Amino acid sequence: MPLQINLENNNLEVTPSVGGLATGLKSFHKDGDSIWIGWSGLTEEEIPENLLEDVKEKARKEDCVAVNLSEEEIEGFYYGFSNRTIWPLFHYFMEYTEADKDHWEIYKSVNKKYAEEVLKHYEDGDHIWVHDYQLLLVPNMIREQQPEAIIGFFNHIPFPSYEVFRTLPWRDEVLKGVLGADLIGFHTYDYERHFLSSVSRILRHQVSFNEITLPERIVKVDSFPMGIDYNKFEDAALNHFKNTEEQRTELQRRLDHHTNETPEAKLILSIDRLDYTKGIANRIRAFEYFLDNHPEFIEKVRLVMLAVPSRSNVPQYQRLKREIDELVGRINGKFSTVSWTPIWYFYRSMPFENLIDLYTSCDIALLTPIRDGMNLVAKEFVATRINQTGVLILSEMAGAAHEMNEALIINPNNFEQISETLIQAIEMPEEEQKQRNKILQKRLKRYSVEKWANDFMKALHETSQDRDAFKARRISSKVSDEILEKFKNAKNRILFLDYDGTLVNFTDKPEKAKPDQELIDLVHKLNQSANTDVVLISGRDKDTLGAWWQEIPVELISEHGVWMRQKDSEWELSENVNNDWMSAVRPVIETFVDRTPGTFIEDKNYSLAWHYRKADPELGEIRANELSNVLKELISNRGLSVLEGNKVLEIKSSGVNKGKASNKKLVGKDYDFIFAIGDDWTDEYMFEELPENSFTVKVGMKKTSARYYVEDTLKVRDILKKFAENS
């Protein structure tokens, strides 16, 4: 929460939170009509029963709702899964990543606790904004209970590349949890790209630019670099310089004394939480390398290093603390003179006024994280430079580096580069310092934390409007009842049913998508209904389709309309087509099969299909575009066309499609109920060609000519079962 509740002598004390997110969003929370749901900071065991209501009351006064967590939950959820699994993995420290099933179970249960608390306060029309890696499962937990809710999720740490993320045992569940949101935000485009790649490769959802197509909705993913409360830091710096000698802090007096004694010496500032991702040990070694190779700067620079304690009960952090203590001690012992110590080291939290002392007094900020979601310290340092002097040296691995190009950007693992950059910073003329900082300050002031929050909420609101942009309406229970009523009252009915992706789910190999007994019984029952014609209209070859439905005298149309099998009849060609072109086209497709692992050719009587469902999603799409262009050029003037289906390219006669085939069935018939359902672009011909009063249905939420859509094959069967029961 944006406040910390502490227990002192059986009294509750409330202080503001110091975390980056809590600080950043505090002003946005105060200005808006919002409820902030978060942990109180005290475990259930720490709160006496008689003070439980007081804790809730203290939170309520700040428009907050306290989630109570036990010691076991904090241990498993926060110190366990969040900080021993997700945190190291997402920062590329795979050697520190633990995969503890008990921690995972607690993480799930705490996420559920948060989701339930949200649902208690949720009202229709509310927008829900879930934050950070501790609550990755919450969006979908809310979505399951409130399908129409508008949910945003923001990840404040890096999102790793697919190759790293895939090592997480619970990768599917984590991705599905986040995909409960309508809008997913990251600090940089790199993290956004990594997330989209993982969704595409692991869950196999269709990704187009920054949109993920789920069966029931579209999820948008975007980057929103987080800013700071710029005015707060600028005003604090202005007030700082107005302080009299008596009003100055003890720290500021020490800094002033140093400046007065050695006016030519430069103070280099380093501020971080004590975390292995921040590259603190490397920074100290780089500083040692600098002094070793440039002894002329001895007594002319000092590294002022503040390390804020963090997660001190996690073993890696304890080891890091020991390593840094030893490094500082060794380097100070190695280089110190009677009047000079190279590193001033503070291991503590500092009040805000002391941070301002450091920001305003130091000449250079040296921030070298090995991996960092954003790094707001870099922005805070620049905001406090009232006279626009000062130099920021920033790791390219920090999210902030993407928008702070005027800083001196370094590779945190390159000691030589850091050393040379320190010299550049020390010797940089004031005019150049001001020129760089002027641009940085203008940008940071414009893109403050409030603008970041408002931009995200605006984008989230737009996702709710985008839901209405789809022409097709979802078949809700009310719409389903309306269609069923028309079906029951009709005198003559015809049902056009696509097969793959509609009646059955897709499989890696087409031959495995055989109809199950439930589907066979359902189609048989519909086919026997009075005044009802059932037509299975598919891109499948006639031999496979015929073999699967040989026991049921249902009408079949195969290869998008090339072949037709009427009830109790043999197959017959419905179009005058030839296949003499296939020998020229096949070798071209075979080269793409060879170059694209996981793809294969399906032979049909009068068409060839290249399947790429099992290929790497990104490579598959690239190759599909390539092949489509090559084929279109090859088959021009041959009366052929390239049909782009669901992870399949099909080359067939231009005059054959499902629209033409379905319309043929209507000639001379007086149907007063026409129903057509399908899942991909091959079915669009059917939706477009059928009469306007037809009930056309798309499977999956995609842009379509159909009037309605359903989420998946289960919903398709639900509709058909109702038809069968009421025929």
XYZ file of C-alpha atoms in Angstrom:
727
model
C 0.000 0.000 0.000
C 1.118 3.634 -0.239
C 1.348 3.565 3.551
C 3.220 1.417 6.057
C 1.399 0.405 9.245
C 3.758 -0.283 12.157
C 3.057 -1.545 15.660
C 4.789 0.365 18.499
C 3.904 -0.425 22.126
C 0.517 -1.799 21.076
C -0.167 1.402 19.098
C -0.510 1.552 15.335
C 1.633 4.103 13.517
C 1.100 5.001 9.872
C 3.993 6.235 7.718
C 4.218 6.738 3.946
C 5.701 3.853 1.915
C 9.101 4.420 0.347
C 8.852 1.920 -2.547
C 9.095 3.243 -6.109
C 5.642 2.063 -7.167
C 3.866 3.177 -3.991
C 5.540 6.592 -4.140
C 4.911 6.961 -7.849
C 1.219 6.148 -7.804
C 0.352 7.939 -4.554
C -0.559 11.251 -6.196
C -2.550 9.493 -8.934
C -4.454 7.546 -6.252
C -5.248 10.669 -4.212
C -6.547 12.627 -7.198
C -8.816 9.871 -8.514
C -11.859 7.993 -7.280
C -10.005 4.800 -6.457
C -9.456 2.039 -3.922
C -5.903 0.758 -3.344
C -5.786 -2.897 -2.324
C -2.529 -4.126 -0.814
C -0.727 -5.752 2.101
C -0.730 -3.822 5.375
C 2.940 -4.541 6.113
C 2.067 -6.558 9.232
C 1.542 -10.315 9.313
C -1.590 -11.765 10.897
C 0.527 -13.037 13.795
C 1.858 -9.526 14.474
C -1.561 -7.884 14.740
C -3.322 -8.389 18.109
C -6.950 -9.364 17.634
C -8.159 -6.198 19.336
C -6.297 -4.084 16.727
C -7.486 -5.882 13.581
C -10.330 -3.428 13.044
C -7.973 -0.509 13.706
C -5.660 -1.677 10.900
C -8.602 -1.766 8.495
C -9.709 1.673 9.673
C -6.236 3.214 9.209
C -6.190 1.839 5.656
C -9.759 3.021 4.934
C -8.817 6.598 5.852
C -6.376 6.548 2.928
C -8.921 4.849 0.592
C -6.993 1.609 0.989
C -8.061 -1.951 1.719
C -5.646 -4.038 3.753
C -5.052 -7.637 2.670
C -3.977 -9.679 5.697
C -1.237 -12.240 5.125
C 0.203 -14.772 7.547
C 3.921 -15.326 8.176
C 3.731 -18.545 6.169
C 2.110 -16.697 3.257
C 4.715 -13.920 3.289
C 7.482 -16.520 3.418
C 6.119 -18.605 0.515
C 4.511 -15.885 -1.599
C 6.829 -12.899 -1.189
C 10.230 -14.177 -0.043
C 9.617 -17.515 -1.758
C 8.079 -17.568 -5.231
C 8.140 -13.821 -5.940
C 11.738 -13.201 -4.903
C 13.424 -16.584 -5.275
C 11.763 -17.623 -8.523
C 10.255 -14.788 -10.544
C 12.658 -11.991 -9.557
C 15.929 -13.810 -10.415
C 14.500 -15.487 -13.517
C 13.067 -12.269 -14.966
C 16.409 -10.552 -14.339
C 18.347 -13.374 -16.067
C 19.914 -14.755 -12.868
C 18.944 -18.318 -13.677
C 21.511 -19.741 -11.252
C 19.564 -18.121 -8.355
C 16.157 -19.275 -9.584
C 14.414 -21.850 -7.390
C 11.448 -23.965 -8.477
C 9.738 -24.849 -5.212
C 6.258 -26.369 -5.621
C 5.177 -25.380 -2.091
C 6.101 -21.762 -2.776
C 4.129 -21.931 -6.033
C 1.034 -23.231 -4.239
C 1.241 -20.423 -1.660
C 1.786 -17.881 -4.453
C -1.420 -19.122 -6.120
C -3.420 -18.976 -2.878
C -2.267 -15.410 -2.094
C -3.081 -14.288 -5.633
C -6.531 -15.778 -5.117
C -6.841 -13.834 -1.849
C -6.095 -10.587 -3.695
C -8.544 -11.436 -6.493
C -11.296 -12.168 -3.974
C -10.650 -8.847 -2.226
C -10.912 -7.030 -5.562
C -14.177 -8.816 -6.373
C -15.663 -7.779 -3.009
C -15.285 -4.122 -3.971
C -15.827 -4.405 -7.727
C -18.835 -2.713 -9.309
C -19.884 -2.754 -12.966
C -18.006 -0.101 -14.917
C -14.961 -0.098 -12.612
C -11.468 -0.325 -14.092
C -9.063 -2.699 -12.333
C -5.306 -2.097 -12.460
C -3.127 -4.962 -11.202
C 0.561 -4.275 -10.565
C 3.733 -6.266 -10.800
C 5.245 -9.716 -10.655
C 3.822 -10.646 -7.244
C 0.285 -10.733 -8.726
C 0.761 -12.366 -12.133
C -2.231 -14.695 -11.678
C -4.720 -12.121 -10.397
C -6.000 -10.773 -13.784
C -7.325 -14.142 -14.937
C -8.687 -15.013 -11.481
C -10.798 -11.849 -11.666
C -11.711 -12.512 -15.323
C -13.095 -15.959 -14.484
C -15.564 -14.386 -12.050
C -16.235 -11.156 -13.984
C -15.832 -11.867 -17.741
C -16.870 -8.323 -18.725
C -14.507 -6.503 -16.320
C -11.976 -4.020 -17.722
C -8.596 -5.170 -16.361
C -5.124 -3.714 -16.818
C -1.832 -5.265 -15.727
C 1.545 -3.555 -15.456
C 4.835 -5.416 -15.051
C 7.414 -3.191 -13.343
C 10.405 -5.493 -13.816
C 11.969 -6.797 -17.044
C 10.243 -9.582 -18.925
C 12.865 -12.122 -20.048
C 13.376 -13.541 -23.512
C 11.426 -16.655 -24.463
C 14.544 -18.838 -24.077
C 14.826 -17.823 -20.412
C 11.119 -17.657 -19.579
C 10.431 -21.131 -20.993
C 12.561 -22.665 -18.189
C 9.876 -21.751 -15.612
C 7.930 -24.935 -14.720
C 4.658 -22.976 -14.380
C 5.135 -20.872 -17.510
C 1.706 -21.679 -19.023
C -0.170 -20.762 -15.838
C 1.756 -17.494 -15.470
C 1.045 -16.427 -19.065
C -2.634 -17.381 -18.782
C -2.832 -15.431 -15.520
C -1.507 -12.237 -17.105
C -3.665 -12.708 -20.225
C -6.731 -12.220 -18.042
C -6.020 -8.496 -18.569
C -7.315 -6.404 -21.480
C -4.175 -4.267 -21.531
C -0.700 -5.417 -20.459
C 1.958 -2.759 -19.910
C 5.757 -2.882 -19.795
C 8.404 -0.184 -19.348
C 10.131 -0.831 -22.682
C 9.441 -2.290 -26.089
C 12.070 -5.019 -25.478
C 10.077 -6.450 -22.544
C 6.860 -6.184 -24.574
C 8.487 -8.064 -27.473
C 9.765 -10.830 -25.161
C 6.289 -11.270 -23.653
C 4.588 -11.484 -27.067
C 7.167 -14.010 -28.222
C 6.534 -16.219 -25.165
C 2.749 -16.050 -25.645
C 3.117 -16.955 -29.316
C 5.555 -19.814 -28.776
C 4.269 -21.332 -25.538
C 0.498 -20.819 -25.702
C 0.394 -20.658 -29.524
C -1.989 -17.712 -29.539
C -2.072 -15.588 -32.658
C -0.014 -12.414 -32.226
C -0.372 -9.543 -34.672
C 1.794 -6.492 -33.946
C 0.898 -5.753 -30.302
C -2.406 -7.645 -30.180
C -3.017 -11.176 -28.932
C -6.115 -12.905 -30.247
C -7.809 -15.077 -27.642
C -11.002 -16.991 -28.451
C -13.204 -14.537 -26.563
C -11.311 -11.234 -26.771
C -8.319 -9.272 -27.994
C -5.530 -8.451 -25.505
C -3.385 -5.385 -26.180
C 0.250 -5.169 -25.086
C 2.122 -1.868 -25.021
C 5.098 -0.072 -23.468
C 4.658 2.847 -21.061
C 7.984 4.078 -19.577
C 7.257 5.083 -15.979
C 8.169 8.607 -14.908
C 8.690 10.216 -11.496
C 6.859 12.904 -9.523
C 9.129 15.492 -11.151
C 7.788 18.536 -9.316
C 8.343 16.858 -5.945
C 12.072 16.395 -6.611
C 12.544 19.752 -8.314
C 10.780 21.616 -5.477
C 12.751 19.675 -2.848
C 16.020 20.665 -4.556
C 14.967 24.337 -4.786
C 14.058 24.381 -1.072
C 17.294 22.577 -0.230
C 19.357 25.454 -1.588
C 17.316 27.966 0.451
C 18.305 26.287 3.737
C 20.463 28.275 6.133
C 23.550 26.733 7.745
C 21.492 25.830 10.852
C 18.728 24.200 8.761
C 21.115 21.888 6.931
C 21.271 18.210 7.852
C 24.334 16.602 9.415
C 24.967 14.732 6.140
C 24.838 17.968 4.140
C 27.345 19.613 6.499
C 29.755 16.711 5.943
C 29.313 16.977 2.189
C 29.841 20.755 2.339
C 32.977 20.281 4.406
C 34.374 17.890 1.805
C 33.549 20.333 -1.013
C 35.171 23.251 0.808
C 38.329 21.272 1.673
C 38.812 19.892 -1.855
C 36.833 22.077 -4.301
C 38.392 20.353 -7.337
C 37.440 16.835 -6.202
C 34.400 15.169 -7.736
C 31.762 13.233 -5.807
C 30.425 10.202 -7.671
C 27.028 9.049 -6.434
C 25.795 5.442 -6.327
C 22.295 4.744 -4.917
C 20.521 1.364 -5.075
C 18.640 -1.193 -3.091
C 21.112 -3.890 -2.086
C 20.230 -6.326 -4.867
C 22.317 -8.571 -7.105
C 20.552 -7.152 -10.186
C 21.945 -3.671 -9.477
C 25.542 -4.560 -10.294
C 26.912 -2.952 -7.107
C 29.854 -5.360 -6.697
C 30.796 -4.882 -10.362
C 30.555 -1.109 -9.924
C 33.015 -1.195 -7.029
C 35.409 -3.386 -9.034
C 35.086 -1.003 -12.001
C 35.926 1.906 -9.667
C 38.988 -0.026 -8.461
C 39.980 -0.643 -12.111
C 39.621 3.101 -12.749
C 41.897 4.041 -9.817
C 44.433 1.317 -10.723
C 44.705 2.557 -14.309
C 44.369 6.271 -13.625
C 46.206 6.977 -10.352
C 46.211 10.693 -11.256
C 42.603 10.776 -9.973
C 43.502 9.493 -6.497
C 42.320 12.092 -3.930
C 40.390 13.846 -6.738
C 37.283 11.606 -6.750
C 35.195 9.867 -4.139
C 32.469 7.246 -4.605
C 29.535 8.040 -2.298
C 27.648 4.770 -2.116
C 24.218 4.259 -0.540
C 22.954 0.657 -0.422
C 19.433 0.380 0.969
C 18.822 -2.924 2.837
C 16.546 -5.310 0.950
C 15.240 -8.873 1.505
C 17.959 -9.459 4.065
C 16.604 -12.929 4.940
C 17.187 -14.275 1.390
C 20.576 -16.116 1.206
C 21.763 -14.454 -2.029
C 21.245 -11.015 -0.488
C 23.163 -12.000 2.645
C 26.082 -13.216 0.508
C 25.966 -10.021 -1.563
C 26.092 -7.871 1.595
C 29.227 -9.733 2.762
C 30.847 -9.403 -0.672
C 30.224 -5.648 -0.831
C 31.454 -5.095 2.741
C 34.667 -6.944 1.882
C 35.160 -5.097 -1.419
C 34.659 -1.666 0.166
C 37.023 -2.561 3.017
C 39.700 -3.901 0.662
C 39.580 -0.948 -1.754
C 39.541 1.644 1.033
C 42.517 -0.150 2.602
C 44.312 -0.268 -0.751
C 43.939 3.367 -1.823
C 43.222 5.475 1.297
C 45.543 8.307 2.259
C 45.714 10.238 5.533
C 43.102 12.740 4.344
C 41.147 10.748 1.737
C 38.992 7.611 1.577
C 37.932 6.492 -1.943
C 34.516 5.076 -0.953
C 31.978 6.453 1.495
C 29.659 3.533 2.098
C 26.231 3.774 3.732
C 24.200 0.599 4.325
C 20.865 1.972 5.495
C 17.627 3.616 4.435
C 17.859 7.389 4.303
C 15.083 9.937 4.790
C 13.974 11.882 1.734
C 15.861 15.050 2.739
C 19.155 13.107 2.871
C 18.528 11.713 -0.615
C 18.127 15.303 -1.830
C 21.413 16.173 -0.053
C 23.179 13.450 -2.052
C 21.465 14.211 -5.369
C 22.284 17.922 -5.208
C 25.827 17.657 -3.807
C 27.323 14.960 -6.031
C 28.737 15.794 -9.464
C 28.272 12.451 -11.172
C 25.704 9.658 -10.756
C 27.082 6.209 -11.571
C 24.249 3.679 -12.008
C 25.284 0.330 -13.452
C 22.520 -2.278 -12.982
C 23.085 -5.603 -14.719
C 19.335 -5.737 -15.363
C 16.722 -3.205 -14.261
C 13.068 -2.750 -15.192
C 13.357 1.045 -15.204
C 15.643 2.710 -12.574
C 13.936 5.811 -11.216
C 17.083 6.952 -9.338
C 18.499 8.069 -12.701
C 15.439 10.259 -13.283
C 15.405 11.601 -9.714
C 19.073 12.652 -9.970
C 18.418 14.619 -13.181
C 15.268 16.252 -11.723
C 17.229 17.694 -8.771
C 19.939 19.348 -10.904
C 18.571 22.858 -10.572
C 21.444 24.608 -12.387
C 21.516 21.769 -14.974
C 25.078 20.700 -14.143
C 25.976 17.123 -13.290
C 26.597 13.999 -15.351
C 24.551 10.789 -15.396
C 26.358 7.549 -16.279
C 23.750 4.860 -16.881
C 23.798 1.158 -17.732
C 22.289 0.218 -21.083
C 20.595 -2.660 -19.224
C 18.301 -0.264 -17.326
C 14.891 0.407 -18.837
C 15.503 4.152 -18.342
C 18.427 4.032 -20.816
C 15.941 3.739 -23.704
C 14.588 7.234 -23.043
C 17.679 8.923 -21.549
C 20.037 8.902 -24.532
C 21.642 12.177 -23.424
C 23.174 10.362 -20.424
C 26.502 8.570 -20.868
C 25.353 5.020 -21.618
C 27.673 2.139 -20.695
C 27.818 -1.657 -20.637
C 27.952 -2.536 -16.910
C 30.272 -5.478 -17.575
C 32.887 -3.436 -19.450
C 35.279 -2.028 -16.817
C 37.434 -0.304 -19.401
C 34.427 1.508 -20.855
C 33.209 2.527 -17.363
C 36.698 3.822 -16.565
C 36.905 5.878 -19.775
C 33.372 7.180 -19.247
C 34.236 8.297 -15.700
C 37.085 10.383 -17.145
C 34.694 11.810 -19.754
C 32.234 12.719 -16.978
C 34.908 14.252 -14.719
C 36.296 16.378 -17.551
C 32.982 17.269 -19.233
C 32.631 21.064 -19.658
C 29.706 22.666 -17.809
C 28.230 23.873 -21.078
C 27.913 20.280 -22.350
C 26.503 19.113 -18.998
C 23.794 21.780 -19.185
C 23.034 21.008 -22.807
C 22.455 17.305 -22.013
C 20.493 17.862 -18.791
C 18.285 20.552 -20.325
C 16.926 18.017 -22.836
C 16.586 15.287 -20.175
C 14.755 17.567 -17.728
C 12.322 18.777 -20.358
C 11.449 15.184 -21.271
C 11.176 13.953 -17.666
C 9.016 16.903 -16.651
C 6.643 16.239 -19.546
C 6.429 12.482 -19.012
C 5.889 12.415 -15.244
C 4.477 9.522 -13.239
C 1.038 11.100 -13.455
C 1.191 11.258 -17.238
C 2.373 7.624 -17.253
C -0.600 6.561 -15.125
C -3.062 8.649 -17.152
C -1.715 7.296 -20.450
C -2.115 3.723 -19.217
C -5.665 4.333 -17.958
C -6.598 6.074 -21.208
C -5.302 3.092 -23.204
C -7.175 0.735 -20.861
C -10.396 2.677 -21.399
C -9.871 2.447 -25.176
C -9.693 -1.354 -24.963
C -13.257 -1.341 -23.606
C -14.337 0.734 -26.605
C -12.469 -1.620 -28.957
C -14.663 -4.475 -27.763
C -17.572 -2.787 -29.528
C -15.555 -2.280 -32.724
C -16.126 -5.893 -33.737
C -19.187 -6.155 -35.901
C -19.943 -9.649 -34.618
C -21.922 -9.980 -31.392
C -21.006 -12.628 -28.847
C -23.627 -15.353 -28.563
C -24.672 -14.778 -24.982
C -27.377 -16.902 -23.365
C -29.938 -14.282 -24.452
C -28.774 -14.323 -28.108
C -28.611 -18.122 -28.007
C -32.252 -18.233 -26.905
C -33.260 -15.898 -29.748
C -31.518 -18.078 -32.366
C -33.016 -21.233 -30.838
C -36.506 -19.706 -31.011
C -36.037 -18.985 -34.742
C -34.744 -22.529 -35.239
C -37.769 -24.080 -33.504
C -40.273 -21.991 -35.497
C -38.626 -22.608 -38.892
C -40.267 -24.864 -41.486
C -37.090 -25.609 -43.472
C -33.611 -25.419 -41.985
C -30.081 -25.825 -43.297
C -26.903 -25.942 -41.200
C -23.459 -25.375 -42.798
C -20.830 -26.673 -40.384
C -17.095 -26.216 -40.895
C -15.018 -29.050 -39.434
C -11.456 -28.235 -38.189
C -11.406 -25.486 -35.571
C -15.215 -25.508 -35.407
C -16.529 -28.989 -34.600
C -13.130 -30.222 -33.373
C -10.002 -28.488 -32.083
C -6.886 -28.296 -34.219
C -4.254 -30.987 -33.841
C -0.563 -31.035 -34.782
C -1.327 -33.630 -37.450
C -4.558 -33.261 -39.500
C -5.263 -37.021 -39.433
C -5.554 -36.927 -35.621
C -8.616 -34.648 -35.678
C -10.967 -37.621 -36.032
C -14.549 -37.024 -34.776
C -15.215 -38.360 -31.281
C -18.312 -40.410 -30.492
C -20.144 -37.441 -28.914
C -19.748 -35.432 -32.139
C -20.803 -38.353 -34.341
C -23.951 -38.866 -32.230
C -24.716 -35.137 -32.238
C -24.427 -34.757 -36.029
C -26.407 -37.977 -36.530
C -29.230 -36.652 -34.341
C -29.303 -33.313 -36.167
C -29.194 -35.072 -39.531
C -32.265 -37.141 -38.624
C -34.248 -34.061 -37.547
C -37.317 -33.277 -39.593
C -36.989 -30.477 -42.161
C -33.296 -30.065 -41.334
C -30.410 -30.399 -43.800
C -26.951 -30.715 -42.291
C -23.930 -29.979 -44.512
C -20.354 -30.513 -43.313
C -18.394 -28.048 -45.461
C -14.639 -28.433 -45.087
C -11.264 -27.927 -46.701
C -10.466 -31.573 -45.938
C -9.810 -34.053 -48.752
C -12.777 -36.233 -49.704
C -11.162 -39.554 -48.761
C -10.475 -38.550 -45.144
C -13.806 -36.783 -44.702
C -15.699 -39.647 -46.341
C -13.976 -42.284 -44.191
C -14.736 -40.421 -40.959
C -18.436 -39.944 -41.817
C -19.118 -43.136 -43.792
C -21.577 -44.433 -41.178
C -23.592 -41.185 -41.074
C -25.510 -40.270 -44.247
C -24.746 -36.579 -43.738
C -24.075 -34.311 -46.721
C -20.367 -33.550 -47.213
C -18.584 -30.820 -49.190
C -14.811 -31.261 -49.309
C -11.825 -29.259 -50.544
C -13.783 -26.013 -50.113
C -16.390 -27.069 -52.676
C -14.579 -29.242 -55.247
C -16.294 -32.484 -54.181
C -19.788 -33.130 -52.892
C -21.371 -36.209 -51.322
C -25.128 -36.008 -50.971
C -27.056 -38.172 -48.521
C -26.693 -41.898 -49.323
C -24.745 -41.075 -52.533
C -21.231 -41.320 -53.937
C -18.747 -38.476 -54.268
C -19.068 -36.306 -57.369
C -17.149 -33.319 -58.714
C -19.180 -30.178 -58.261
C -16.706 -27.981 -60.156
C -14.800 -28.487 -63.370
C -11.247 -28.342 -62.049
C -7.891 -29.942 -62.913
C -4.740 -30.792 -61.029
C -2.122 -30.735 -63.770
C -0.502 -27.683 -62.120
C 0.440 -29.614 -58.975
C 3.688 -31.111 -60.282
C 5.051 -27.611 -61.001
C 4.033 -26.147 -57.637
C 4.949 -29.029 -55.302
C 8.790 -28.634 -55.564
C 8.453 -24.973 -54.543
C 6.493 -25.884 -51.411
C 8.915 -28.727 -50.642
C 11.811 -26.249 -50.419
C 9.848 -24.389 -47.726
C 9.210 -27.666 -45.884
C 12.961 -28.325 -45.910
C 13.760 -24.820 -44.628
C 11.039 -24.680 -41.965
C 11.114 -27.443 -39.327
C 7.694 -28.661 -38.226
C 5.924 -27.987 -41.560
C 4.547 -30.483 -44.079
C 2.500 -30.778 -47.295
C -0.994 -32.240 -47.331
C -2.044 -33.712 -50.686
C -5.644 -33.328 -51.758
C -7.232 -34.304 -55.035
C -7.309 -30.798 -56.468
C -5.296 -28.703 -54.043
C -2.063 -28.653 -52.048
C -1.875 -27.441 -48.451
C 1.254 -26.328 -46.569
C 0.731 -26.705 -42.798
C 2.900 -24.735 -40.350
C 1.076 -25.171 -37.027
C 4.038 -26.994 -35.443
C 6.668 -24.548 -36.721
C 8.182 -21.828 -34.568
C 5.378 -19.191 -34.649
C 7.535 -16.263 -35.781
C 9.470 -18.275 -38.344
C 6.214 -19.871 -39.540
C 4.618 -16.462 -40.215
C 7.728 -15.179 -42.005
C 7.914 -18.279 -44.210
C 4.131 -18.193 -44.843
C 4.429 -14.632 -46.164
C 7.409 -15.602 -48.297
C 5.685 -18.690 -49.709
C 2.454 -16.807 -50.335
C 4.312 -14.178 -52.394
C 6.306 -16.805 -54.317
C 3.174 -18.838 -55.103
C 1.098 -15.838 -56.162
C 3.783 -14.947 -58.672
C 4.120 -18.554 -59.847
C 0.398 -19.242 -60.348
C -0.677 -15.913 -61.834
C -2.743 -16.417 -65.009
C -3.322 -20.116 -64.133
C -6.763 -19.683 -62.575
C -5.395 -20.627 -59.161
C -5.426 -18.802 -55.833
C -3.607 -19.006 -52.499
C -5.967 -19.416 -49.571
C -4.642 -18.406 -46.133
C -6.303 -20.550 -43.464
C -5.506 -21.169 -39.803
C -1.735 -21.937 -39.855
C -2.121 -23.347 -43.385
C -1.628 -22.076 -46.946
C -3.676 -23.803 -49.604
C -3.283 -23.574 -53.384
C -6.488 -24.304 -55.255
C -8.671 -23.293 -58.183
C -9.826 -19.653 -57.975
C -13.386 -20.544 -58.907
C -13.844 -22.821 -55.890
C -14.745 -21.582 -52.420
C -17.198 -22.294 -49.613
C -19.349 -19.301 -50.545
C -20.043 -20.616 -54.024
C -20.576 -24.181 -52.741
C -23.018 -23.155 -50.001
C -25.022 -20.934 -52.335
C -25.467 -23.847 -54.731
C -27.240 -25.717 -51.948
C -29.813 -22.923 -51.620
C -30.845 -22.889 -55.272
C -34.484 -23.957 -55.677
C -34.938 -24.448 -51.917
C -37.074 -22.357 -49.587
C -35.054 -22.313 -46.347
C -36.388 -19.988 -43.646
C -33.504 -20.791 -41.241
C -29.926 -20.721 -42.569
C -27.096 -21.282 -40.081
C -23.369 -21.245 -40.973
C -20.427 -21.560 -38.613
C -16.640 -21.579 -39.190
C -13.352 -20.373 -37.774
C -11.025 -19.047 -40.480
C -10.744 -16.970 -43.652
C -11.978 -19.791 -45.871
C -15.348 -19.472 -44.115
C -15.565 -15.731 -44.809
C -16.595 -16.516 -48.406
C -19.561 -18.410 -46.975
C -20.507 -15.615 -44.539
C -20.359 -13.033 -47.342
C -22.288 -15.052 -49.955
C -25.186 -16.319 -47.839
C -28.428 -14.267 -47.619
C -28.463 -11.380 -45.113
C -30.968 -13.030 -42.791
C -28.672 -16.068 -42.307
C -27.245 -16.741 -38.852
C -23.506 -16.607 -39.577
C -21.160 -17.398 -36.690
C -17.375 -17.078 -36.334
C -15.490 -19.282 -33.887
C -13.111 -16.997 -32.000
C -13.129 -13.234 -31.630
C -11.711 -12.108 -34.967
C -12.596 -9.477 -37.531
C -15.273 -11.130 -39.616
C -18.253 -10.742 -41.920
C -20.258 -13.038 -39.619
C -23.063 -11.556 -37.523
C -22.082 -13.414 -34.340
C -19.155 -15.132 -32.707
C -18.613 -17.855 -30.094
C -15.450 -18.398 -28.060
C -14.484 -22.003 -28.887
C -15.493 -25.480 -30.091
C -17.183 -26.262 -26.745
C -19.573 -23.355 -27.295
C -20.204 -24.593 -30.865
C -21.275 -27.973 -29.519
C -23.486 -26.330 -26.888
C -25.431 -24.539 -29.648
C -25.742 -27.685 -31.776
C -26.913 -29.702 -28.751
C -29.716 -27.194 -28.198
C -30.701 -27.506 -31.874
C -30.728 -31.307 -31.559
C -32.824 -31.218 -28.379
C -35.381 -28.853 -29.930
C -35.654 -30.236 -33.468
